[in-house]
Structures are given as structure tokens and as C-alpha cells.
């Protein structure tokens, strides 16, 4: 059993064997077949982590790295123990406790006068400053064989968001297919191995929303500076460093509206009303026109918007707001409307 290394053949899988005995931080599972009092012929160790390291072992211990097959052999009877570990040895229904000395596992058992039979096995679990030793004729272990599937990234494009804006709307995670095997050891031999469960976690894609609207910003984006050229065109610089250009600006009578009563939730363009939608006379501003609106008294910044609704006449721009109270607070104000390119 475990005569040759399988590590190279398993580079695409992760193999984790977990003993059905207590373990605290780094599991070192060992099976010792005894040919005399406390004398081991073979030990199986499942991790080089913790108090015991692979390079400290010699002889007939089979050691795996927790991810593949056999990588080294050492003498189980000479398994060294770090002095000062809280040791608990369970055998034939009783548990003995002690503190490890400068000794091997075999010497520890001899000191406690614990004498396993030739067909019993020993499982060793190393924890944080502790070692648990269980001696029995039967052990059940669980082997997990997993294959990981990387998740993909999906972009969803939004034509109502500026082209420079990206946001993650769903964090992705890799998928993992795991087969769980139950392995039975009796009298120092593996007697059964069967598949008992399958866990199939499908990958979840990362979804990123990306804007596609050219020369636009979100309604609430903060403006740090506006530069106007001699011909009336200019540049609006945002606080985040992005810039938006406008072809002209005009003074318009600003009013406000919200839903309720005879006002529905659908605009003349067929969209749903929301902050950032303005109603206009389409003979003054065509539907689809992108604008930036501020009141001339300096008291109100409506922000970036799109002319998607109608219902007013002449040189008036009607700003959608969420509540009737906000509309009353705004009232009627003279506004500067920047017509974006």
C-alpha cells in the first residue's frame, strides 16, 4: 500500500484525508501496525505541518503532503514528540493524560504502560501545544477529492450610465466539485472505500455593469469646475477627474414635478421616471438631449439629466423629484441649462 508516489499525477486535484478522531490545528494521522510491545512497523502521517516535520522522520512512515500521494517514508516507532505537549492517550475505553518529554511516540506509550495489540492501530492528531493519541482496531477516515472550476466575468452594458463608470453588481466565486469517500481501516488494513457524498458547487460569475453613454455623468456626480469658451461651449470637470463637454448653455424657467394624481410613472420616451429625468417642450429641446442644470440663485444643483418627458411649453424645464415636498421647496427658479454634446 502506497508503494510509489502519485504526486505528479494528481496536480489538478486536491486530496484531503480527514480522520474521524479529534484534531485541533494540523492533523498528522498515523496508523501503526505493531509487531511487539509499542514497536511499530508502519505509520501513515497525513501532514508535515505542526510539531512534526517530514525531515524529522526516518524509516517506514508513509507521509503525504495533504494534496497528493506518498512523498516520503519514515520509522513510525521513532516519531519524535516535542517536549511539553499536553498528551492524551485513549485506549480500551480509558484516557490517560501526561506531558510529553524528550521522547518518541513509542517511548511515550511505554512510559504510560499502554500496550496495543498487534492488530490495533494508532491515530495521532497534533494540535496547538497538544497531541491526541487514539488506539483502536478500527478507524474511519474521509477522503475528499475536489476539482475546482474557475468562474467567469460577465459585463452588462447600461446605456443610461456614463461610459467611464463600472461597478461590480455580483461578486463571483469558483465552483468546486467534491467527491467524499469513506475509508475503513481494520486490524491495520484498509478493508473498504466507498463514495458516500458528492458536493457540486456551481461557479458564480462576476457581473460588472459598464456604462456606454458618451459624454455624460450620473445625476448626483459632483462638479468641481465649469469652464466656458467665448462661443458658449465649454467643459464640466467632475470631482472624480472625468470631464463632460457642452455645446452651449441657456437660461430657462425651472419647475418641478413628481408622480401622483394625473402624472404617471412612464415618460413620453417610454422610460420610468426617476431623478435625472426632465420634461421639456420638444420644439425647444429635443427628447434625448443631455443637460446639466443649476439654479441661477446658487441655491440648487439638480445635476446631470436627460430630456425624456414632455408636458411643458416654451422655454421651461420641468425637473423630476421623488416627493411633492421637494417640488414645493424648489418652486419656480431661473436656471442655467448646459446642453451637453
CSV table of C-alpha atoms in Angstrom, one decimal, residues 279-281 309-313 318:
chain,number,residue,atom,x,y,z
A,279,UNK,CA,-39.7,67.3,-19.1
A,280,UNK,CA,-39.3,69.8,-21.9
A,281,UNK,CA,-41.1,71.3,-24.9
A,309,UNK,CA,-40.6,63.6,-20.8
A,310,UNK,CA,-42.9,66.3,-22.1
A,311,UNK,CA,-45.8,68.3,-20.7
A,312,UNK,CA,-44.5,71.8,-20.6
A,313,UNK,CA,-44.4,74.6,-23.2
A,318,UNK,CA,-39.5,70.6,-15.5
